[in-house]
mmCIF file of C-alpha atoms and ligand atoms in Angstrom:
data_model
loop_
_atom_site.group_PDB
_atom_site.id
_atom_site.type_symbol
_atom_site.label_atom_id
_atom_site.label_comp_id
_atom_site.label_asym_id
_atom_site.label_seq_id
_atom_site.Cartn_x
_atom_site.Cartn_y
_atom_site.Cartn_z
ATOM 1 C CA MET A 89 263.920 -11.263 189.676
ATOM 2 C CA PRO A 90 260.503 -9.430 190.293
ATOM 3 C CA ALA A 91 259.664 -6.921 187.691
ATOM 4 C CA ALA A 92 261.186 -2.968 188.812
ATOM 5 C CA THR A 93 258.247 -0.582 189.779
ATOM 6 C CA PRO A 94 258.529 2.855 190.467
ATOM 7 C CA PHE A 95 257.208 2.661 193.684
ATOM 8 C CA ARG A 96 258.181 2.155 197.298
ATOM 9 C CA GLY A 97 256.222 -0.075 199.162
ATOM 10 C CA ALA A 98 252.444 -0.171 199.144
ATOM 11 C CA GLY A 99 249.472 1.388 200.786
ATOM 12 C CA ARG A 100 245.664 -0.256 200.361
ATOM 13 C CA TYR A 101 242.184 0.248 201.383
ATOM 14 C CA ALA A 102 240.441 -2.679 201.882
ATOM 15 C CA PRO A 103 236.176 -2.602 202.309
ATOM 16 C CA SER A 104 233.532 -5.346 202.727
ATOM 17 C CA PRO A 105 231.188 -4.994 199.971
ATOM 18 C CA SER A 106 228.455 -5.335 202.554
ATOM 19 C CA GLY A 107 226.982 -1.902 201.232
ATOM 20 C CA ASP A 108 227.718 1.470 200.190
ATOM 21 C CA LEU A 109 230.546 3.416 201.615
ATOM 22 C CA HIS A 110 229.418 6.099 204.240
ATOM 23 C CA LEU A 111 231.466 9.174 204.811
ATOM 24 C CA GLY A 112 233.417 7.616 207.543
ATOM 25 C CA ASN A 113 234.929 4.876 205.508
ATOM 26 C CA LEU A 114 235.330 7.342 202.342
ATOM 27 C CA ARG A 115 237.782 9.369 204.821
ATOM 28 C CA THR A 116 239.644 6.177 205.774
ATOM 29 C CA ALA A 117 239.937 5.444 201.839
ATOM 30 C CA ILE A 118 241.286 9.390 201.136
ATOM 31 C CA LEU A 119 244.106 9.008 204.494
ATOM 32 C CA ALA A 120 244.789 5.955 203.141
ATOM 33 C CA TRP A 121 245.294 6.839 199.720
ATOM 34 C CA VAL A 122 247.244 10.430 200.657
ATOM 35 C CA LEU A 123 249.283 8.704 202.862
ATOM 36 C CA ALA A 124 250.406 5.899 200.232
ATOM 37 C CA ARG A 125 250.927 8.480 197.438
ATOM 38 C CA ARG A 126 252.710 10.839 199.525
ATOM 39 C CA SER A 127 255.418 8.377 200.413
ATOM 40 C CA GLY A 128 255.956 7.141 196.945
ATOM 41 C CA ARG A 129 254.014 3.759 197.791
ATOM 42 C CA ALA A 130 251.570 2.017 195.327
ATOM 43 C CA PHE A 131 248.079 2.020 196.244
ATOM 44 C CA HIS A 132 245.840 -1.072 196.016
ATOM 45 C CA LEU A 133 242.274 -1.638 196.124
ATOM 46 C CA ARG A 134 240.966 -5.418 197.937
ATOM 47 C CA VAL A 135 237.660 -6.372 198.096
ATOM 48 C CA GLU A 136 237.068 -8.169 201.029
ATOM 49 C CA ASP A 137 234.405 -10.489 200.104
ATOM 50 C CA LEU A 138 234.910 -13.711 202.218
ATOM 51 C CA ASP A 139 231.477 -12.625 204.481
ATOM 52 C CA ARG A 140 228.529 -10.313 204.056
ATOM 53 C CA VAL A 141 228.580 -9.721 200.370
ATOM 54 C CA ARG A 142 225.811 -7.836 199.285
ATOM 55 C CA GLU A 143 225.103 -7.593 195.365
ATOM 56 C CA GLY A 144 226.391 -4.872 193.228
ATOM 57 C CA ALA A 145 228.202 -3.373 196.470
ATOM 58 C CA GLU A 146 231.629 -4.032 195.256
ATOM 59 C CA GLN A 147 230.942 -1.634 191.799
ATOM 60 C CA ARG A 148 229.599 0.791 193.617
ATOM 61 C CA GLN A 149 232.321 0.949 196.018
ATOM 62 C CA LEU A 150 234.689 1.119 193.092
ATOM 63 C CA GLU A 151 232.510 4.147 191.623
ATOM 64 C CA ASP A 152 232.229 6.080 194.776
ATOM 65 C CA LEU A 153 236.169 5.873 195.409
ATOM 66 C CA ALA A 154 236.979 7.121 191.544
ATOM 67 C CA ALA A 155 234.191 9.484 192.006
ATOM 68 C CA LEU A 156 236.227 11.320 194.870
ATOM 69 C CA GLY A 157 239.329 11.077 192.748
ATOM 70 C CA LEU A 158 241.173 8.325 193.706
ATOM 71 C CA ASP A 159 243.197 5.722 191.989
ATOM 72 C CA TRP A 160 244.574 2.820 192.266
ATOM 73 C CA ASP A 161 247.647 0.131 190.937
ATOM 74 C CA GLY A 162 247.130 -2.878 189.382
ATOM 75 C CA GLU A 163 244.126 -5.253 189.563
ATOM 76 C CA VAL A 164 241.476 -5.057 192.081
ATOM 77 C CA VAL A 165 241.959 -8.034 194.220
ATOM 78 C CA ARG A 166 238.985 -10.361 195.739
ATOM 79 C CA GLN A 167 239.491 -12.575 198.750
ATOM 80 C CA SER A 168 237.084 -14.910 197.269
ATOM 81 C CA GLU A 169 239.485 -15.934 194.592
ATOM 82 C CA ARG A 170 242.407 -16.347 196.612
ATOM 83 C CA GLY A 171 241.629 -19.450 198.003
ATOM 84 C CA GLU A 172 244.882 -21.393 197.447
ATOM 85 C CA ALA A 173 246.944 -18.564 199.136
ATOM 86 C CA TYR A 174 245.107 -19.033 202.223
ATOM 87 C CA THR A 175 245.309 -22.865 202.187
ATOM 88 C CA GLY A 176 248.979 -22.799 201.552
ATOM 89 C CA ALA A 177 249.186 -20.807 204.285
ATOM 90 C CA ILE A 178 247.516 -23.101 206.480
ATOM 91 C CA GLY A 179 249.795 -25.901 205.414
ATOM 92 C CA ALA A 180 253.240 -23.912 206.121
ATOM 93 C CA LEU A 181 251.978 -23.212 209.565
ATOM 94 C CA SER A 182 250.585 -27.124 210.162
ATOM 95 C CA ALA A 183 253.666 -28.239 208.945
ATOM 96 C CA ARG A 184 255.076 -26.403 211.803
ATOM 97 C CA GLY A 185 253.236 -27.543 214.682
ATOM 98 C CA ARG A 186 251.171 -24.534 214.602
ATOM 99 C CA VAL A 187 247.818 -25.470 213.757
ATOM 100 C CA PHE A 188 245.428 -27.235 215.934
ATOM 101 C CA GLU A 189 241.368 -28.285 215.292
ATOM 102 C CA CYS A 190 239.016 -26.938 217.549
ATOM 103 C CA TYR A 191 235.357 -28.404 218.195
ATOM 104 C CA CYS A 192 234.189 -25.452 220.759
ATOM 105 C CA THR A 193 231.172 -23.735 219.565
ATOM 106 C CA ARG A 194 231.069 -20.204 219.909
ATOM 107 C CA ARG A 195 228.775 -20.218 223.264
ATOM 108 C CA GLU A 196 231.363 -22.493 224.801
ATOM 109 C CA ILE A 197 233.644 -20.581 224.676
ATOM 110 C CA LEU A 198 231.859 -17.445 225.678
ATOM 111 C CA GLU A 199 230.565 -19.664 228.854
ATOM 112 C CA ALA A 200 234.363 -21.104 229.332
ATOM 113 C CA PRO A 201 236.016 -19.636 232.376
ATOM 114 C CA SER A 202 238.920 -17.409 231.008
ATOM 115 C CA ALA A 203 242.424 -17.701 231.308
ATOM 116 C CA PRO A 204 243.956 -15.441 234.421
ATOM 117 C CA HIS A 205 244.536 -12.080 232.514
ATOM 118 C CA ALA A 206 243.001 -13.239 229.180
ATOM 119 C CA PRO A 207 240.330 -10.754 227.825
ATOM 120 C CA PRO A 208 236.638 -11.350 228.182
ATOM 121 C CA GLY A 209 235.761 -14.042 225.291
ATOM 122 C CA ALA A 210 239.691 -14.795 224.292
ATOM 123 C CA TYR A 211 239.810 -18.763 223.540
ATOM 124 C CA PRO A 212 240.355 -20.530 226.961
ATOM 125 C CA GLY A 213 242.551 -23.211 224.929
ATOM 126 C CA THR A 214 240.013 -25.837 225.332
ATOM 127 C CA CYS A 215 241.180 -27.929 222.558
ATOM 128 C CA ARG A 216 244.590 -26.987 222.434
ATOM 129 C CA ASP A 217 246.080 -30.501 224.139
ATOM 130 C CA LEU A 218 243.338 -32.654 223.517
ATOM 131 C CA SER A 219 244.345 -36.454 223.596
ATOM 132 C CA PRO A 220 244.197 -38.550 220.315
ATOM 133 C CA ALA A 221 241.054 -39.972 222.122
ATOM 134 C CA ALA A 222 239.178 -36.802 222.976
ATOM 135 C CA ARG A 223 240.076 -35.213 219.287
ATOM 136 C CA GLU A 224 238.229 -38.298 217.607
ATOM 137 C CA GLN A 225 235.015 -37.598 220.003
ATOM 138 C CA GLY A 226 235.279 -33.790 219.116
ATOM 139 C CA ARG A 227 235.570 -34.858 215.223
ATOM 140 C CA GLU A 228 232.560 -37.149 215.910
ATOM 141 C CA ARG A 229 230.682 -34.218 217.194
ATOM 142 C CA MET A 230 231.298 -32.313 214.694
ATOM 143 C CA ARG A 231 229.942 -34.752 211.947
ATOM 144 C CA GLU A 232 226.900 -34.581 213.920
ATOM 145 C CA LEU A 233 227.004 -30.909 213.785
ATOM 146 C CA ARG A 234 227.183 -31.062 210.051
ATOM 147 C CA ARG A 235 230.556 -28.910 210.583
ATOM 148 C CA GLU A 236 234.317 -28.530 210.448
ATOM 149 C CA PRO A 237 236.454 -28.446 212.993
ATOM 150 C CA ALA A 238 237.599 -24.691 213.350
ATOM 151 C CA LEU A 239 241.250 -24.250 212.582
ATOM 152 C CA ARG A 240 243.047 -22.219 215.107
ATOM 153 C CA LEU A 241 247.007 -21.185 215.358
ATOM 154 C CA ARG A 242 248.896 -22.681 218.360
ATOM 155 C CA THR A 243 250.210 -19.557 219.643
ATOM 156 C CA GLU A 244 253.473 -19.753 222.112
ATOM 157 C CA VAL A 245 253.697 -16.042 223.000
ATOM 158 C CA PRO A 246 250.895 -13.773 224.529
ATOM 159 C CA ARG A 247 251.819 -10.609 223.345
ATOM 160 C CA TRP A 248 253.407 -8.767 220.337
ATOM 161 C CA GLN A 249 254.245 -5.050 219.417
ATOM 162 C CA VAL A 250 252.951 -3.000 216.481
ATOM 163 C CA HIS A 251 253.829 0.388 215.634
ATOM 164 C CA ASP A 252 251.407 2.406 214.501
ATOM 165 C CA LEU A 253 251.936 6.306 212.896
ATOM 166 C CA TRP A 254 249.319 7.840 215.115
ATOM 167 C CA ALA A 255 249.024 5.587 218.244
ATOM 168 C CA GLY A 256 252.898 4.298 218.614
ATOM 169 C CA ASN A 257 254.140 1.307 219.651
ATOM 170 C CA VAL A 258 250.615 -0.695 220.426
ATOM 171 C CA THR A 259 251.561 -4.116 222.131
ATOM 172 C CA GLY A 260 248.476 -6.453 222.532
ATOM 173 C CA THR A 261 247.082 -9.863 223.009
ATOM 174 C CA VAL A 262 247.979 -12.485 220.771
ATOM 175 C CA ASP A 263 245.601 -15.795 221.233
ATOM 176 C CA ASP A 264 245.140 -19.306 219.574
ATOM 177 C CA LEU A 265 243.100 -17.314 216.821
ATOM 178 C CA VAL A 266 241.089 -18.901 214.483
ATOM 179 C CA LEU A 267 242.585 -19.306 211.193
ATOM 180 C CA ARG A 268 239.454 -21.464 209.500
ATOM 181 C CA ARG A 269 236.103 -21.034 210.714
ATOM 182 C CA GLY A 270 233.709 -24.099 211.081
ATOM 183 C CA ASP A 271 232.237 -23.138 208.287
ATOM 184 C CA GLY A 272 235.040 -23.396 206.259
ATOM 185 C CA VAL A 273 235.200 -19.711 205.391
ATOM 186 C CA VAL A 274 239.132 -18.812 205.891
ATOM 187 C CA ALA A 275 239.523 -16.137 208.579
ATOM 188 C CA TYR A 276 239.564 -12.561 208.225
ATOM 189 C CA ASN A 277 243.112 -12.284 210.391
ATOM 190 C CA LEU A 278 244.998 -14.791 208.275
ATOM 191 C CA ALA A 279 243.394 -13.235 204.851
ATOM 192 C CA VAL A 280 244.378 -9.977 205.539
ATOM 193 C CA VAL A 281 247.871 -11.454 206.728
ATOM 194 C CA VAL A 282 248.413 -13.256 203.558
ATOM 195 C CA ASP A 283 247.179 -10.786 201.197
ATOM 196 C CA ASP A 284 248.855 -7.797 202.442
ATOM 197 C CA ALA A 285 252.006 -9.683 202.173
ATOM 198 C CA ALA A 286 251.627 -10.898 198.534
ATOM 199 C CA ALA A 287 250.700 -7.569 197.016
ATOM 200 C CA GLY A 288 253.687 -6.053 198.875
ATOM 201 C CA VAL A 289 251.767 -4.022 201.415
ATOM 202 C CA ASP A 290 254.018 -2.461 203.843
ATOM 203 C CA GLN A 291 251.765 0.425 205.443
ATOM 204 C CA VAL A 292 247.892 -0.559 206.394
ATOM 205 C CA VAL A 293 246.013 2.282 206.857
ATOM 206 C CA ARG A 294 242.243 1.414 208.212
ATOM 207 C CA ALA A 295 239.883 2.503 210.989
ATOM 208 C CA ASP A 296 241.131 2.271 214.752
ATOM 209 C CA ASP A 297 238.223 -0.666 215.288
ATOM 210 C CA LEU A 298 241.004 -2.632 213.842
ATOM 211 C CA LEU A 299 243.787 -1.316 216.024
ATOM 212 C CA SER A 300 243.583 -4.448 218.707
ATOM 213 C CA SER A 301 243.497 -6.829 215.979
ATOM 214 C CA ALA A 302 247.075 -5.610 214.733
ATOM 215 C CA PRO A 303 249.526 -7.218 217.205
ATOM 216 C CA ARG A 304 247.878 -10.599 216.419
ATOM 217 C CA GLN A 305 248.168 -10.208 212.699
ATOM 218 C CA ALA A 306 251.936 -9.104 212.660
ATOM 219 C CA HIS A 307 252.515 -11.914 214.750
ATOM 220 C CA LEU A 308 251.073 -14.140 212.104
ATOM 221 C CA ALA A 309 252.698 -12.329 209.714
ATOM 222 C CA HIS A 310 255.873 -13.355 211.574
ATOM 223 C CA LEU A 311 254.613 -16.732 212.109
ATOM 224 C CA LEU A 312 254.674 -17.167 208.146
ATOM 225 C CA GLY A 313 257.954 -15.667 207.547
ATOM 226 C CA LEU A 314 256.258 -12.301 205.735
ATOM 227 C CA PRO A 315 257.450 -8.567 206.620
ATOM 228 C CA GLU A 316 255.432 -7.125 209.247
ATOM 229 C CA PRO A 317 254.225 -3.828 208.039
ATOM 230 C CA GLY A 318 253.668 -0.405 209.460
ATOM 231 C CA TYR A 319 249.689 0.597 210.590
ATOM 232 C CA ALA A 320 248.098 3.864 210.769
ATOM 233 C CA HIS A 321 244.874 3.583 212.395
ATOM 234 C CA VAL A 322 242.411 5.945 211.612
ATOM 235 C CA PRO A 323 239.599 7.147 214.460
ATOM 236 C CA LEU A 324 236.163 5.946 213.321
ATOM 237 C CA ALA A 325 233.594 7.908 212.285
ATOM 238 C CA VAL A 326 230.107 8.299 214.695
ATOM 239 C CA GLY A 327 226.401 9.445 214.632
ATOM 240 C CA THR A 328 225.591 12.291 216.691
ATOM 241 C CA GLU A 329 224.367 9.111 219.277
ATOM 242 C CA GLY A 330 227.907 8.462 219.297
ATOM 243 C CA THR A 331 227.943 5.006 217.808
ATOM 244 C CA ARG A 332 229.538 3.933 214.990
ATOM 245 C CA LEU A 333 228.337 6.044 211.936
ATOM 246 C CA ALA A 334 225.787 3.283 210.164
ATOM 247 C CA LYS A 335 222.842 3.824 207.936
ATOM 248 C CA ARG A 336 220.235 4.601 210.590
ATOM 249 C CA ASP A 337 222.342 7.803 210.787
ATOM 250 C CA GLY A 338 220.508 9.090 207.977
ATOM 251 C CA ALA A 339 221.905 10.274 204.774
ATOM 252 C CA VAL A 340 225.733 8.944 205.540
ATOM 253 C CA THR A 341 226.630 7.469 202.331
ATOM 254 C CA LEU A 342 228.069 9.590 198.812
ATOM 255 C CA ARG A 343 225.327 8.354 197.131
ATOM 256 C CA ASP A 344 222.488 10.013 199.871
ATOM 257 C CA ARG A 345 224.570 12.928 199.688
ATOM 258 C CA LEU A 346 224.585 13.077 195.693
ATOM 259 C CA GLU A 347 220.725 12.493 196.364
ATOM 260 C CA ARG A 348 220.042 15.267 198.157
ATOM 261 C CA GLY A 349 221.975 17.444 195.541
ATOM 262 C CA GLU A 350 225.385 17.630 197.519
ATOM 263 C CA SER A 351 228.529 17.617 194.716
ATOM 264 C CA ALA A 352 231.148 14.999 195.315
ATOM 265 C CA ALA A 353 233.367 18.268 195.332
ATOM 266 C CA ALA A 354 231.168 19.308 198.708
ATOM 267 C CA VAL A 355 231.603 15.819 200.495
ATOM 268 C CA ILE A 356 235.069 15.973 199.991
ATOM 269 C CA GLU A 357 235.133 19.287 201.388
ATOM 270 C CA ARG A 358 233.067 17.914 204.612
ATOM 271 C CA ILE A 359 235.887 15.232 205.050
ATOM 272 C CA GLY A 360 238.377 17.757 204.496
ATOM 273 C CA GLY A 361 236.226 19.816 207.344
ATOM 274 C CA SER A 362 237.105 17.165 209.399
ATOM 275 C CA LEU A 363 240.805 16.879 209.104
ATOM 276 C CA GLY A 364 240.899 20.506 209.659
ATOM 277 C CA LEU A 365 241.296 21.677 205.902
ATOM 278 C CA SER A 366 238.783 23.827 204.279
ATOM 279 C CA GLY A 367 238.176 24.556 200.910
ATOM 280 C CA CYS A 368 239.185 20.803 199.623
ATOM 281 C CA GLY A 369 237.304 19.931 196.677
ATOM 282 C CA ASP A 370 238.888 16.772 195.325
ATOM 283 C CA ALA A 371 241.001 14.067 197.591
ATOM 284 C CA ARG A 372 244.108 15.900 195.237
ATOM 285 C CA ASP A 373 243.628 18.839 197.376
ATOM 286 C CA VAL A 374 243.653 16.807 200.653
ATOM 287 C CA LEU A 375 247.144 14.863 199.327
ATOM 288 C CA GLU A 376 248.545 18.279 198.820
ATOM 289 C CA ARG A 377 247.558 20.244 202.121
ATOM 290 C CA TRP A 378 247.055 17.372 204.763
ATOM 291 C CA ASP A 379 249.741 17.416 207.401
ATOM 292 C CA PRO A 380 249.000 13.578 209.201
ATOM 293 C CA ALA A 381 250.548 14.744 212.519
ATOM 294 C CA THR A 382 247.404 16.848 212.852
ATOM 295 C CA LEU A 383 244.521 13.935 212.736
ATOM 296 C CA PRO A 384 242.252 14.368 215.627
ATOM 297 C CA ARG A 385 242.827 11.681 217.390
ATOM 298 C CA HIS A 386 238.865 11.211 218.726
ATOM 299 C CA PRO A 387 236.454 9.728 216.755
ATOM 300 C CA TRP A 388 234.956 12.006 213.958
ATOM 301 C CA MET A 389 231.274 13.049 214.769
ATOM 302 C CA VAL A 390 229.394 12.915 211.737
ATOM 303 C CA ASP A 391 226.423 15.562 211.717
ATOM 304 C CA LEU A 392 225.037 16.144 208.779
ATOM 305 C CA PRO A 393 221.827 18.037 207.400
ATOM 306 C CA ASP A 394 219.009 15.708 205.996
HETATM 307 N N1 LIG B 492 237.571 -5.101 205.443
HETATM 308 C C1 LIG B 492 237.730 -4.455 206.522
HETATM 309 C C2 LIG B 492 236.629 -3.214 206.811
HETATM 310 O O1 LIG B 492 236.139 -2.931 205.880
HETATM 311 C C3 LIG B 492 239.108 -3.775 206.796
HETATM 312 C C4 LIG B 492 240.186 -4.652 206.768
HETATM 313 C C5 LIG B 492 241.370 -4.191 207.045
HETATM 314 O O2 LIG B 492 241.730 -3.372 206.353
HETATM 315 O O3 LIG B 492 242.304 -4.563 207.523
HETATM 316 O O4 LIG B 492 236.284 -2.962 207.985
#
C-alpha cells in the first residue's frame, strides 16, 4: 500500500529550463500553487528538460519560484532522468498494437494533402498502414538519413473531451501523435502524461497555449490505463504588441525587475493586480484572497516601466 500522505491529489508546475521565468510564467506558477494548496493537494515541480535546456536555468527558475514564496513537496523531478518510465509506456502501447513507425520528414507531413476536417499540419496517416515491404524501404531511408523512425500512436478515436476549470468541457482533435521523435527524444505529450500520473497529479494548471493539447494527452492517459487529470488553463501573458511575452518586451523576468530596483513583493503586487487584487506582497496573499471564478479570460497585457 502506498504510504499515507496528508494530501488529496496533487498539482504541479512544469517549466522548461530554457531561460529565466517571465511574469506570465510566474503568474501561472502562482496560480498552480494556489489552486493546489487551496484544495489540499500536494504541489510538485517538474523540470521539462528533454529539449531546449539552457545551462543554469533550472537553478535560477527554482530560486525565483522560492523568492515569490512558493514551496513544493518532494524532490524536483527531471524528465531527463525518467527515460525508463517513458520506454515502459511506449512498450505497453506497442504491446497492444497502438504504436507504428513513421518515416516521414516534417516537410513531407506539411506538404501532404491533409485528411478532410483535419487541422492544418495534422498528420495525414501516411505510414499508419504500410505494407511490410514499404516499411523496409522506410527503414532503409531512415538509415540513409541517419535518423530513427519516429514512433506514433495509432489512434482510434478522432476526438476526446476534457474538463477545464475555466473553459468548461473542451473537445479536441486526437491524431496519430508522435510518441518518440526521429532524433530519439521522447515527445512532450507522452512525457507529460507519464509524469503527471506517476506523481499523482490530478490537477494540471498551465498556460492556455496548451489547451488544445489537453484532449490528446488525456486520451493517451486513458489508453495507458492512467487517470485523466482535470485541467485549468491560464490565459497567456502578452507584451504591448499583443504577442506572447518574451525577452524582446524588455525587463520581463523577476531578475530583470529586481535589477531595476523592484522588490519581489512589488512583482507579486503586479501579478496580484492582473488578478484584480491590490496590495499582495507574497504568494500567500494571493492564496488567501483570490477567487478563481474571477480570473480574467483574456490574455494579460504586461506593460512595464523600463
Ligand atoms: N513545460 C511546458 C512549458 O513550460 C509546460 C508543460 C505543461 O505544463 O504541461 O510551457
